[in-house]
Coordinates of C-alpha atoms in Angstrom, one line a residue:
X1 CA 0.0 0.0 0.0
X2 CA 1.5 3.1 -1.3
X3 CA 1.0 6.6 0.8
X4 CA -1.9 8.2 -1.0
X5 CA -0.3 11.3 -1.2
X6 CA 2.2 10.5 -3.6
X7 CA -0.6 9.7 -6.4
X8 CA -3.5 11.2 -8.0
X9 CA -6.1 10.8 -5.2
X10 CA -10.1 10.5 -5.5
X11 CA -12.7 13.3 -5.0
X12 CA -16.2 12.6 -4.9
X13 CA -19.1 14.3 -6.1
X14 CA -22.4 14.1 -4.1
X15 CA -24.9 12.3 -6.5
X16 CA -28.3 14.1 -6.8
X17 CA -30.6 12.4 -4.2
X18 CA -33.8 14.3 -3.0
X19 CA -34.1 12.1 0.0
X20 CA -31.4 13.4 2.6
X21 CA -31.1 10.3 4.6
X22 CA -30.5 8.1 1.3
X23 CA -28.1 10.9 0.3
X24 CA -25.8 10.8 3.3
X25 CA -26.0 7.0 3.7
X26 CA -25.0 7.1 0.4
X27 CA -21.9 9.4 0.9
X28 CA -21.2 7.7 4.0
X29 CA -21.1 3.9 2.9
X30 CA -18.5 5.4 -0.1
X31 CA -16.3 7.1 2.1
X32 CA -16.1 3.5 3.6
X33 CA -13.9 2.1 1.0
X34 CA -10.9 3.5 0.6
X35 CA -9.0 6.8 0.4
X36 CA -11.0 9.7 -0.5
X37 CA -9.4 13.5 0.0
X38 CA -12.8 15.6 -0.5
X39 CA -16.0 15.6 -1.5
X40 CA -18.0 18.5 -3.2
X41 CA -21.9 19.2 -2.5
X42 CA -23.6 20.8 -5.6
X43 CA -26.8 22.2 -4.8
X44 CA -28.3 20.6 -7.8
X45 CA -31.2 23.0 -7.9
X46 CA -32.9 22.8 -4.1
X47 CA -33.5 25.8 -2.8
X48 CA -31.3 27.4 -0.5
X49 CA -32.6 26.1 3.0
X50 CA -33.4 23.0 1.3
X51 CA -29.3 22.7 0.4
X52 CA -28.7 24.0 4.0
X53 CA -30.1 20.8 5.5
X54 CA -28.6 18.6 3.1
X55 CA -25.2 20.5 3.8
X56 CA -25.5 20.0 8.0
X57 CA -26.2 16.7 7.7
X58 CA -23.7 15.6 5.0
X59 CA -20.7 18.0 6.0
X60 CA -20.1 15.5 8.8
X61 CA -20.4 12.3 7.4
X62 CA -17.4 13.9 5.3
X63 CA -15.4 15.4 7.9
X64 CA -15.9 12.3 9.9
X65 CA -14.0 10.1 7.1
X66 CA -11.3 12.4 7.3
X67 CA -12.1 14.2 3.9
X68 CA -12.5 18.0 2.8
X69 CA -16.2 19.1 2.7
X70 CA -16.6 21.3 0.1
X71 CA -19.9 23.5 -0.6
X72 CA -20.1 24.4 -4.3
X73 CA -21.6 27.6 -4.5
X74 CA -22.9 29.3 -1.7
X75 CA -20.3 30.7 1.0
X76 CA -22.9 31.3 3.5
X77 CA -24.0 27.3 3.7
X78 CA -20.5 26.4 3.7
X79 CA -20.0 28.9 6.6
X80 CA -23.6 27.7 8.5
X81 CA -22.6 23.6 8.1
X82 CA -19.2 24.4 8.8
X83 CA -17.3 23.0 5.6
X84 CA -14.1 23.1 4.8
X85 CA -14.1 25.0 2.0
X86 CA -16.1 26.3 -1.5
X87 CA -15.7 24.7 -4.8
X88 CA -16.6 27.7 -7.5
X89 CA -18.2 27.2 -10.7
X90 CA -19.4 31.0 -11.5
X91 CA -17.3 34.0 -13.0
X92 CA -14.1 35.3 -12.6
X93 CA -15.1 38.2 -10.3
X94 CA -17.4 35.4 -8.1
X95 CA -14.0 33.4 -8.2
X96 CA -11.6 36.4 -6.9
X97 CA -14.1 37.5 -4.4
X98 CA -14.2 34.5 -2.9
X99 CA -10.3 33.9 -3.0
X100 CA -9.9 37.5 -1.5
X101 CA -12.5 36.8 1.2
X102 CA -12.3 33.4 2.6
X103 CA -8.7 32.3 2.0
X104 CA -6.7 31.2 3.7
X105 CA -9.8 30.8 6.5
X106 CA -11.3 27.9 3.8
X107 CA -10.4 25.8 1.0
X108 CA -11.2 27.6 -1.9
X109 CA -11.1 26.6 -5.9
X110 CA -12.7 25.4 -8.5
X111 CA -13.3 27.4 -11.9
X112 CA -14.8 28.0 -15.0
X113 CA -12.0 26.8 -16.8
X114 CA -12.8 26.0 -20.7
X115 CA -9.4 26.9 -22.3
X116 CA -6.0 28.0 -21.5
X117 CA -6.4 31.5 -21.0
X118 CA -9.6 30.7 -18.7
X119 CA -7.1 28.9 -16.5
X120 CA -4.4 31.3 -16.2
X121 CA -6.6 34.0 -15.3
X122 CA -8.1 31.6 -12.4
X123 CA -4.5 30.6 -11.4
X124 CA -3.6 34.1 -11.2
X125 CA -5.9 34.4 -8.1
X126 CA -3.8 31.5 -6.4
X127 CA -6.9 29.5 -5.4
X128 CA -6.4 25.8 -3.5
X129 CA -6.5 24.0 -6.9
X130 CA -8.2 24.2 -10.0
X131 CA -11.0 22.2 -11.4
X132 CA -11.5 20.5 -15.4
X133 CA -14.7 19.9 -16.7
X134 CA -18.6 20.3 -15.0
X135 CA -19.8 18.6 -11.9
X136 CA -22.2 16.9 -14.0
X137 CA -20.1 16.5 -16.6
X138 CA -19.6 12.6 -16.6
X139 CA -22.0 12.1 -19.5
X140 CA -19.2 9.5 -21.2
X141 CA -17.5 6.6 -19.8
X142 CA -14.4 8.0 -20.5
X143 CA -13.6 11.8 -19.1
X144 CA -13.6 14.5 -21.4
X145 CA -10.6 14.1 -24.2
X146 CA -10.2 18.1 -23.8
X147 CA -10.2 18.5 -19.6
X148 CA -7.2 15.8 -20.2
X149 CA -5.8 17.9 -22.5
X150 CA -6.4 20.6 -20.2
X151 CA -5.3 19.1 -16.8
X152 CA -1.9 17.7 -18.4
X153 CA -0.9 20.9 -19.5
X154 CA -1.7 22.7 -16.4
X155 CA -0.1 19.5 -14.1
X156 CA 3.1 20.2 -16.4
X157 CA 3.8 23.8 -16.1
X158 CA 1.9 24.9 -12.9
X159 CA 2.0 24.4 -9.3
X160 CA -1.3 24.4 -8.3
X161 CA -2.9 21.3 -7.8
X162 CA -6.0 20.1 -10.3
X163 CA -8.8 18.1 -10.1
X164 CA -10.0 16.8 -13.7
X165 CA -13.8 15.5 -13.7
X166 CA -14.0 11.5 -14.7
X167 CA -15.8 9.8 -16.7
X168 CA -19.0 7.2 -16.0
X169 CA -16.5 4.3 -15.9
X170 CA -14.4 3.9 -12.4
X171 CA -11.3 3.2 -14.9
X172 CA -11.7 6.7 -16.3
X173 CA -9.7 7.6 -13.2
X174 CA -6.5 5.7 -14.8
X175 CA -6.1 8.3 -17.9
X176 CA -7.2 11.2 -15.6
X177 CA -4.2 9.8 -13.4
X178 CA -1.7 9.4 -16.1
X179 CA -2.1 13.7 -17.4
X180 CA -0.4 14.0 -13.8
X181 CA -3.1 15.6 -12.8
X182 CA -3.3 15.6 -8.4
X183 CA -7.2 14.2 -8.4
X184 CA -9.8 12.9 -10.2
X185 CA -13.3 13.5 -9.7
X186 CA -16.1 11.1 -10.2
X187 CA -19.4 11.2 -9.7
X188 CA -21.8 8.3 -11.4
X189 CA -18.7 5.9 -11.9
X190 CA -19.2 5.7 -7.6
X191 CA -22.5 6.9 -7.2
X192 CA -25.2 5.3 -10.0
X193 CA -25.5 1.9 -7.8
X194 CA -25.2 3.6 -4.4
X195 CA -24.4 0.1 -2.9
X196 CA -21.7 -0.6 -4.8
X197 CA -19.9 2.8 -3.9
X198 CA -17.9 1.6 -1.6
X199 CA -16.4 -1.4 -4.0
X200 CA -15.9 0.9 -6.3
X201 CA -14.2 3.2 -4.1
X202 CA -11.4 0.5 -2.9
X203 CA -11.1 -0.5 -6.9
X204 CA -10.3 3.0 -7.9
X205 CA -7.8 3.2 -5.2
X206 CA -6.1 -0.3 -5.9
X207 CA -6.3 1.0 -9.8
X208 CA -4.5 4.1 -8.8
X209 CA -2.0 2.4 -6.3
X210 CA -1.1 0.1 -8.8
X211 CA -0.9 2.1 -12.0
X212 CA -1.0 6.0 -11.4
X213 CA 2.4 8.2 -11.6
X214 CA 3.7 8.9 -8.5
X215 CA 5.1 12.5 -7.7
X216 CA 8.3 13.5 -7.1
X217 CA 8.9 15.3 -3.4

């Protein structure tokens, strides 16, 4: 067993599950197999206090697996349920407001990211790391051919770490590994048989412990 740390690691994206109790089981029985460094809670369209329920009672089950809750969006949820940090998806000024705001106080990153410049205008804020494709973006087993593009040249040149978004197939997290690229994010690959998550959890880690890159110190 290699140290996690030294390879692309796994972040997890809350699936889209009205029912809060199914939801957090869900999250919770994942997190149970295998290395996970954070997990990031969309909103998905509930409304505000709606989300701030879901957030309070999933930020937790998170922290207590002894991963980085996340709150994509809204600062003041992430603030009320006590997350580690906000994952933005809005505009550049959204972006350098939050940087300016709530760093170094919580994890903030994320981005809007859909060519090079895009991404060297969000690295010039110095966020936590910055993220490759859409939270619902695993419409293909395979990740996106461009956020690989996108994450290997950003893992090659710049310092600050990247998440590149997966595909529907848990093995997607092998090419997202091999661009360099510090984390993959997946979403149905874990998530569309919730009972299964946490198999497929401990696969992508053996997958990655056995195959990713590792990084030099």
């Amino acid at each position: 067993m290699t140290v996690p740390e030294d390879r692309c690691r796994l972040v997890l994206i809350v699936p889209d599950i009205a029912d809060i109790e199914e939801q957090a089981k869900a999250v919770a029985d994942a997190l149970r197999g295998g290395d996970v460094a954070s997990v990031i809670i969309p909103q998905y369209g509930l409304d505000d206090s709606t989300f701030q329920k879901h957030a309070e009672k999933l930020v937790p089950v998170v922290q207590a697996a002894g991963a980085a809750a996340l709150i994509a969006g809204d600062s003041r949820v992430a603030g009320r349920a006590k997350a580690d940090g906000l994952h933005i998806t809005g505009s550049l000024a959204e972006f350098t407001e939050a940087v300016e705001k709530f760093v170094p106080k919580l994890i903030v990153g994320g981005g809007n990211a859909t060519d090079r410049h895009n991404a060297l205008e969000i690295g010039e804020l110095r966020p936590d790391y910055i993220f490759f494709g859409k939270l619902d973006g695993d419409i293909k087993p395979e990740a996106h051919p461009k956020n690989l593009a996108l994450g290997e040249w950003w893992a090659s040149m710049i310092e600050i770490p990247c998440i590149i978004m997966g595909g529907t197939d848990p093995k997607s997290a092998l090419e997202v590994a091999l661009t360099g690229a510090e984390f993959v994010a997946l979403r149905g690959a874990v998530f569309a048989d919730p009972s299964a998550a946490p198999s497929i959890v401990a696969e992508v880690n053996a997958l990655l412990d056995e195959k990713a890159p590792r990084f030099e110190d």
